[in-house]
Coordinates of C-alpha atoms and ligand atoms in Angstrom, one line a residue:
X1 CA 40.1 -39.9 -38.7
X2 CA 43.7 -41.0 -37.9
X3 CA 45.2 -38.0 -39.3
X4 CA 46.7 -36.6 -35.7
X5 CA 48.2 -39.8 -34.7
X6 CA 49.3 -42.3 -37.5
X7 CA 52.7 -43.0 -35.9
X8 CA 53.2 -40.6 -33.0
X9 CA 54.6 -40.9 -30.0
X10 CA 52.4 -40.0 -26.8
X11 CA 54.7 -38.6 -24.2
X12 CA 52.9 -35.5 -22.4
X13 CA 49.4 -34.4 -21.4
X14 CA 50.3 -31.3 -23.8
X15 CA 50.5 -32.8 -26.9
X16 CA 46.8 -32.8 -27.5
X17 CA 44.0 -30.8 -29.1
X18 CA 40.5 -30.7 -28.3
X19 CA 40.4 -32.3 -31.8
X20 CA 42.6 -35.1 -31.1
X21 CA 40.9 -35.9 -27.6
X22 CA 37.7 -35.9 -29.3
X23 CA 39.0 -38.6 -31.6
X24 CA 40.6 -40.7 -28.6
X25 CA 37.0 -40.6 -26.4
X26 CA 35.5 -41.8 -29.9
X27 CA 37.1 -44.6 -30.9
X28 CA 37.6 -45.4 -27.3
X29 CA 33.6 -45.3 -27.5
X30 CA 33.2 -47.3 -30.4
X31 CA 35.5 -50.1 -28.5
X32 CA 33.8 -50.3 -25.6
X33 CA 30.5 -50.4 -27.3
X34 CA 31.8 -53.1 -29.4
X35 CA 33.1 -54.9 -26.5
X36 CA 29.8 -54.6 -24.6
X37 CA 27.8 -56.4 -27.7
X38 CA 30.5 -59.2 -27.5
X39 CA 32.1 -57.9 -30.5
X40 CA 36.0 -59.8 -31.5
X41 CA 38.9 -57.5 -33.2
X42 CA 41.4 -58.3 -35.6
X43 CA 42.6 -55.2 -36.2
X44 CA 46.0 -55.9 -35.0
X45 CA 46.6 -59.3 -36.6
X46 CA 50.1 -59.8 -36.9
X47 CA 51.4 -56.9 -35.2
X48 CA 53.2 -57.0 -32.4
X49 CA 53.0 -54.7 -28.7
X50 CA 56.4 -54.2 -26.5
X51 CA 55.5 -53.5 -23.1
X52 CA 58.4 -52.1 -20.6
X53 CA 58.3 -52.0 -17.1
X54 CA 61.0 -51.0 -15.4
X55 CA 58.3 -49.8 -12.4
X56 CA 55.7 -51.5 -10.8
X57 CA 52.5 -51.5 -12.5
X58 CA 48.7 -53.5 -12.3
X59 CA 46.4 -51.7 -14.2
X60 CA 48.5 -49.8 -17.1
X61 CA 50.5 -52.8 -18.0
X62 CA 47.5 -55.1 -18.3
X63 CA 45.0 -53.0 -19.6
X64 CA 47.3 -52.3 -22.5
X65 CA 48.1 -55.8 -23.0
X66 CA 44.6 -57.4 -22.8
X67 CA 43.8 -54.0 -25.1
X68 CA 45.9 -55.2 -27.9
X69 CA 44.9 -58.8 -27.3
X70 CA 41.4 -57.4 -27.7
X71 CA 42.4 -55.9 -30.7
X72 CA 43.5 -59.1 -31.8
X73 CA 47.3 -58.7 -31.7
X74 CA 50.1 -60.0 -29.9
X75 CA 52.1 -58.8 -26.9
X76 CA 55.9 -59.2 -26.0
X77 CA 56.9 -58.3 -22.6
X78 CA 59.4 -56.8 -19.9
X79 CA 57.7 -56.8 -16.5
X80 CA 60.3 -55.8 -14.5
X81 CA 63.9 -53.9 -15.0
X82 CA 65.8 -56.5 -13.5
X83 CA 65.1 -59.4 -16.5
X84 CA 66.0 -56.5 -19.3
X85 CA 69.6 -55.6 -20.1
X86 CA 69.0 -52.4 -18.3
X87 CA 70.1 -54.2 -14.9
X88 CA 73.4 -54.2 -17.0
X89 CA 73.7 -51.0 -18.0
X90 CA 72.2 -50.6 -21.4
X91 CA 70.8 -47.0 -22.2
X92 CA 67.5 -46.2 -22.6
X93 CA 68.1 -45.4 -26.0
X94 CA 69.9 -48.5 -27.0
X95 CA 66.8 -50.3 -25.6
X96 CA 64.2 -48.8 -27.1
X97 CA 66.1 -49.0 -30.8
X98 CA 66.1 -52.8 -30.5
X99 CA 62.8 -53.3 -28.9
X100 CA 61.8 -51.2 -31.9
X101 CA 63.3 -54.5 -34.2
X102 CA 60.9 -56.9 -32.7
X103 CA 57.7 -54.7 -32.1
X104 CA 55.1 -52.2 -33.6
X105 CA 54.7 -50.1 -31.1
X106 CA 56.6 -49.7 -27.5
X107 CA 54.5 -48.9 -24.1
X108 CA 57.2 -48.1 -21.5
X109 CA 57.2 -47.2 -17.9
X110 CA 60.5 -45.6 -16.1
X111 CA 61.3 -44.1 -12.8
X112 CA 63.1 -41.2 -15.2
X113 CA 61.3 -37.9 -15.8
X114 CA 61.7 -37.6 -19.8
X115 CA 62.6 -41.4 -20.3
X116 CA 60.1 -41.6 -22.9
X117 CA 60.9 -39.3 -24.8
X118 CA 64.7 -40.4 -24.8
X119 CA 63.1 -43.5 -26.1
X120 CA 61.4 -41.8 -28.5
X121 CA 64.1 -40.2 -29.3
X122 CA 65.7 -43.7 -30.7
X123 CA 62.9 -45.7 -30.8
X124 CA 61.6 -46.1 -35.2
X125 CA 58.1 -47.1 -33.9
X126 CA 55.5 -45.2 -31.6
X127 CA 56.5 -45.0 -28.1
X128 CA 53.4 -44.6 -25.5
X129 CA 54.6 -42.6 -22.0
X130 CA 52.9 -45.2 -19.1
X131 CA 54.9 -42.9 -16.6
X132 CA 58.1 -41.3 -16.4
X133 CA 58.8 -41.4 -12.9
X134 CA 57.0 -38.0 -11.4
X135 CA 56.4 -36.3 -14.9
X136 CA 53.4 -37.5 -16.9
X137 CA 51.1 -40.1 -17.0
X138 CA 48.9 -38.9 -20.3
X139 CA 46.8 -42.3 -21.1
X140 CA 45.6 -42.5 -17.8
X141 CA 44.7 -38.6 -18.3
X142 CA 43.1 -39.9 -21.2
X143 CA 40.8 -42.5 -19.7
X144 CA 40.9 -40.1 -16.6
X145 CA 38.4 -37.6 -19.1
X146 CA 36.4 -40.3 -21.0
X147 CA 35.5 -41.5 -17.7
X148 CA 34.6 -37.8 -16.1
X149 CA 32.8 -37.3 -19.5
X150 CA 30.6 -41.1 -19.0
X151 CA 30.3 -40.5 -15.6
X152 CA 29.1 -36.4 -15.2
X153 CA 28.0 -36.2 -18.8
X154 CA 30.3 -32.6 -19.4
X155 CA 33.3 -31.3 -18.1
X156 CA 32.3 -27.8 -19.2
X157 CA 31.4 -25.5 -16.4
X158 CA 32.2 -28.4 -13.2
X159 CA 34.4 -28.0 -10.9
X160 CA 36.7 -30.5 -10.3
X161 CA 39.1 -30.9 -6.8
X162 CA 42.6 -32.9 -7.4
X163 CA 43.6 -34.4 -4.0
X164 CA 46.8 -35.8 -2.5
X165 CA 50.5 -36.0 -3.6
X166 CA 49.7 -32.9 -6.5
X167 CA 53.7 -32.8 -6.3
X168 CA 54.8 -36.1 -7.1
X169 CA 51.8 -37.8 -9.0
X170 CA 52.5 -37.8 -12.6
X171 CA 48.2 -38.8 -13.6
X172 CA 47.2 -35.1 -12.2
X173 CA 50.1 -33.4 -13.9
X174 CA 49.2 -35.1 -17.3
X175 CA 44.9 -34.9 -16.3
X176 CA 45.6 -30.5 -15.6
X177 CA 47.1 -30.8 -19.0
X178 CA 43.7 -32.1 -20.9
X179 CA 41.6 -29.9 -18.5
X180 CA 42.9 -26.8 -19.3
X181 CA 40.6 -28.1 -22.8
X182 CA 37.9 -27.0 -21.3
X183 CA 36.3 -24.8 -19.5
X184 CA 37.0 -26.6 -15.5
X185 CA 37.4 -25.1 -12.5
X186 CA 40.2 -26.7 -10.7
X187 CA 40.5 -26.8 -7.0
X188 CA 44.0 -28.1 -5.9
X189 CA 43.8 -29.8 -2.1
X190 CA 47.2 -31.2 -0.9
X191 CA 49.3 -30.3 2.5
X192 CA 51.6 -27.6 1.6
X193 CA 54.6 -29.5 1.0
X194 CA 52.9 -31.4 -1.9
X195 CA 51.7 -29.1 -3.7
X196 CA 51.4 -28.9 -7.6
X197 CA 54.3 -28.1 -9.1
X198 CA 54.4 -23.8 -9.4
X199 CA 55.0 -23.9 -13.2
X200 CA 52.7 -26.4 -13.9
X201 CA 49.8 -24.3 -12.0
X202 CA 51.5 -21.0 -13.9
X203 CA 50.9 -22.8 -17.3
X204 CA 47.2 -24.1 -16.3
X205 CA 46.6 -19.9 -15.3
X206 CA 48.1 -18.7 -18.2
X207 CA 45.7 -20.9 -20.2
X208 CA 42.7 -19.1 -18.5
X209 CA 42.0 -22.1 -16.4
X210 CA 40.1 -21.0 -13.0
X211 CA 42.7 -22.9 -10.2
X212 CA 42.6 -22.5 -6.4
X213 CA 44.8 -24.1 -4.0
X214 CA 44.4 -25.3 -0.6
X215 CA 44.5 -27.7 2.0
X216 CA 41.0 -27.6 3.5
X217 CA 39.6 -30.8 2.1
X218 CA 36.5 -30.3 3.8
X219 CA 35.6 -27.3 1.9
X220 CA 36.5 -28.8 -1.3
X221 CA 34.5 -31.7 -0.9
X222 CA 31.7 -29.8 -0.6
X223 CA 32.4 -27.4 -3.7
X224 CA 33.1 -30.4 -6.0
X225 CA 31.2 -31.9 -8.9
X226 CA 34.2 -34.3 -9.1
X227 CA 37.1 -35.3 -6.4
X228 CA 40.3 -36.6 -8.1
X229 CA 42.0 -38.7 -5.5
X230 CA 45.5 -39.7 -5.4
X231 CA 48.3 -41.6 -3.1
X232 CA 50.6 -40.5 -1.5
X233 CA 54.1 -41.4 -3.8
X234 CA 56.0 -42.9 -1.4
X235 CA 58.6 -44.0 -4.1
X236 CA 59.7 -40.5 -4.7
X237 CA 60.4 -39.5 -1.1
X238 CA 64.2 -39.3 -0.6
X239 CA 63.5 -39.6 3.3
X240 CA 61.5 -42.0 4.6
X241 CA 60.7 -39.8 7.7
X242 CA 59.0 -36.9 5.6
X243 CA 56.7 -39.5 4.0
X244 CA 55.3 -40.8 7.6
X245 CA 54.6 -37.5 8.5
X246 CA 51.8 -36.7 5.8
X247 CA 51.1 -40.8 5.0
X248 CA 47.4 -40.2 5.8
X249 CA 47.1 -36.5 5.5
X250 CA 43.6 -37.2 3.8
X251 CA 40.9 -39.7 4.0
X252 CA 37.6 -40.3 1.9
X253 CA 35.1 -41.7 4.3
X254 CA 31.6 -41.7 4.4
X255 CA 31.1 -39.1 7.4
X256 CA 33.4 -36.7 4.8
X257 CA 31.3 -37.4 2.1
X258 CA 27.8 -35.9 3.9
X259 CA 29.2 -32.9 3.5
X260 CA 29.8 -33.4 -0.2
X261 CA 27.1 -33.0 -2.9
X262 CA 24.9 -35.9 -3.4
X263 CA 26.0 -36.6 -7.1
X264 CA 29.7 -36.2 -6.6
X265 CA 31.8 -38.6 -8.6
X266 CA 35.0 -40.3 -6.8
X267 CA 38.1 -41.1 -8.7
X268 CA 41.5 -42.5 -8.3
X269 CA 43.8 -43.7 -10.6
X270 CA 44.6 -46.4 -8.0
X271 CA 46.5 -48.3 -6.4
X272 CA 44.7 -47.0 -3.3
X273 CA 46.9 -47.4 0.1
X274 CA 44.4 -45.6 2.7
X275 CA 42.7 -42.8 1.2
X276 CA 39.5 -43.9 0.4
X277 CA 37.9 -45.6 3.3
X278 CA 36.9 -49.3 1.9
X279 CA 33.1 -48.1 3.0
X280 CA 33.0 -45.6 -0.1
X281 CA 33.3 -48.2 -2.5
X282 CA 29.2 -48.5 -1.6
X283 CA 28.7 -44.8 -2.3
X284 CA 27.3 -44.8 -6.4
X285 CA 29.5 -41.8 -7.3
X286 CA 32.3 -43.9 -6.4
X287 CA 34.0 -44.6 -10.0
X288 CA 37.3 -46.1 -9.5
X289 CA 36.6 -49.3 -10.5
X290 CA 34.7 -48.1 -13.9
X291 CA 37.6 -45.9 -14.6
X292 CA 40.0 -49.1 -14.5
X293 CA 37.9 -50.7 -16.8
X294 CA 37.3 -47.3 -19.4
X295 CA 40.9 -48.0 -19.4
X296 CA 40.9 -51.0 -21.7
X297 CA 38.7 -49.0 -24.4
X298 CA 40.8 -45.5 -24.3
X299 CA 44.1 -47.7 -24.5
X300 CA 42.8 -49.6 -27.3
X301 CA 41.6 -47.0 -29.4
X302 CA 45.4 -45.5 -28.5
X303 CA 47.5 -47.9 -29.9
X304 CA 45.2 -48.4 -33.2
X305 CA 45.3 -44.7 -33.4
X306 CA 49.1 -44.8 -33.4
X307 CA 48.9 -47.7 -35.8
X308 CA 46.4 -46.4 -38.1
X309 CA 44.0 -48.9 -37.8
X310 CA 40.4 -47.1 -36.8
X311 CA 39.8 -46.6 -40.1
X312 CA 38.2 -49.8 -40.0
X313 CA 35.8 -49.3 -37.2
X314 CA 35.3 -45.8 -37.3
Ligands
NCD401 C1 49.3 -44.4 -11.1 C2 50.8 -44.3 -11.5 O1 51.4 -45.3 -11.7 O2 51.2 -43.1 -11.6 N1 48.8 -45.7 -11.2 C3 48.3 -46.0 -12.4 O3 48.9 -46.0 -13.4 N2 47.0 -46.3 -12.4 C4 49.0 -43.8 -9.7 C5 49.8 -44.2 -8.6 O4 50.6 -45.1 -8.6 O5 49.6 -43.7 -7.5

């Protein structure tokens, strides 16, 4: 059962098989079932989670720490860049080889594309990607797919519309990654200049994967089983300016969403800023707030994959 993971690294939505996800969305089943009966872990008694932040973060950083407190281990922290020794210059390298010395496994965020993997690189326990700047975000893919898989039963033949900042948002360029797993049908809706990045969409075509793109929400709306929202990442803008002009190029409201069908589920990997109209939250397909919560089970069913400790449990 641990096989695939015992020690690795997760840096990229890539990395996985069907096999592998398979074992994630179980164990991450197991936990949550667990959890629901008011089951108590010790799996991870006496071992010891780093978490490194040098981005702002809610929902990752927490929901991996209260996962590994769940799991009945402990947690050792860097919540912002500015407390580290990286406000004075030390490589990411050199950090992740001594946070390595006083942890069992390492769950780091970083405005770099590829700093996890430099830490990886160093690092002599498992490092866990949480987002490397506009690159990859593959646990939130993760939870991203148990959740599609609670909430619509199958991800086999639905059609599933990503929306928003497809250029910059590392969750939907880790999430196209697992999708291209199974049979989708991906409908890409962002204005023109955010678009998916052209080798990304290349990859997901030379895997077979059925992908339109356009910017007519509207009509996507209305094709989707799923709608994949995002924000617009107004970190990565180098000019303020161009980030006003399509701030609020979409909106989820309720008059939009009686043209979509009546079963259609609503993510977002959230933070939310203004695309998805408060009033939604009402509407049962919308899921964002289960998904935060799948997040807790898929992340702890991560780390005790990477420590090879479902054996246990599963
Ligand atoms: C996302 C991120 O940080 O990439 N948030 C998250 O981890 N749930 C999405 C975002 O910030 O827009």
């Amino acid at each position: 059962m641990i096989g695939n993971f015992n020690g690795k690294h997760i840096l990229h939505g890539n990395q996985f098989t069907k096999e592998d996800l398979g074992q994630v969305m179980k164990a991450a089943g197991v936990f949550e079932g667990g959890l629901k009966n008011g089951q108590t872990y010790d799996l991870m008694r006496g071992r010891i989670l780093a978490t490194l932040f040098f981005e702002p973060s809610t929902r990752t950083r927490l929901s991996f720490e209260s996962a590994m407190l769940r799991l009945g281990g402990g947690v050792i922290s860097v919540a912002s860049g500015a407390t580290s020794s990286a406000a004075k210059g030390e490589s990411i390298g050199d950090t992740a080889r001594t946070v390595s010395q006083y942890a069992d496994v390492i769950v780091m965020r970083h405005p770099q594309i590829g700093s996890a993997a430099e830490a990886a690189a160093t690092a002599t326990v498992p490092v866990i990607n949480a987002g490397d700047g506009a690159g990859q975000h593959p646990t939130q893919a993760l939870l991203d797919i148990y959740t599609m898989q609670k909430e619509v039963g199958t991800l086999d033949g639905i059609r599933v519309a990503l929306l928003g900042d497809l250029k910059n948002g590392r969750t939907v360029h880790a999430l196209v990654e697992l999708m291209a797993l199974f049979k989708v049908e991906l409908i890409l809706v962002s204005p023109p200049q955010l678009q998916m990045p052209a080798e990304i969409v290349d990859g997901l075509k030379k895997k077979g994967l059925s992908v339109h793109q356009t910017d007519d929400l509207m009509q996507a709306a209305a094709a989707a089983d799923v709608l994949y929202v995002t924000r617009i990442q107004k970190e990565r803008f180098s000019d303020a300016a161009d980030y006003e002009k399509l701030k609020g190029s979409y909106v989820i409201d309720n008059h939009l969403l009686e043209q979509a069908k009546k079963d259609l589920v609503i993510l977002h990997p959230l933070p939310r800023v203004d695309e998805i109209a408060v009033e939604v939250d009402a509407h049962p397909g919308a899921a964002y707030f289960r998904q935060t919560l799948n997040g807790v089970y898929v992340r702890m069913a991560l780390l005790a994959l990477v420590l090879g400790r479902t054996g246990e449990v599963i």
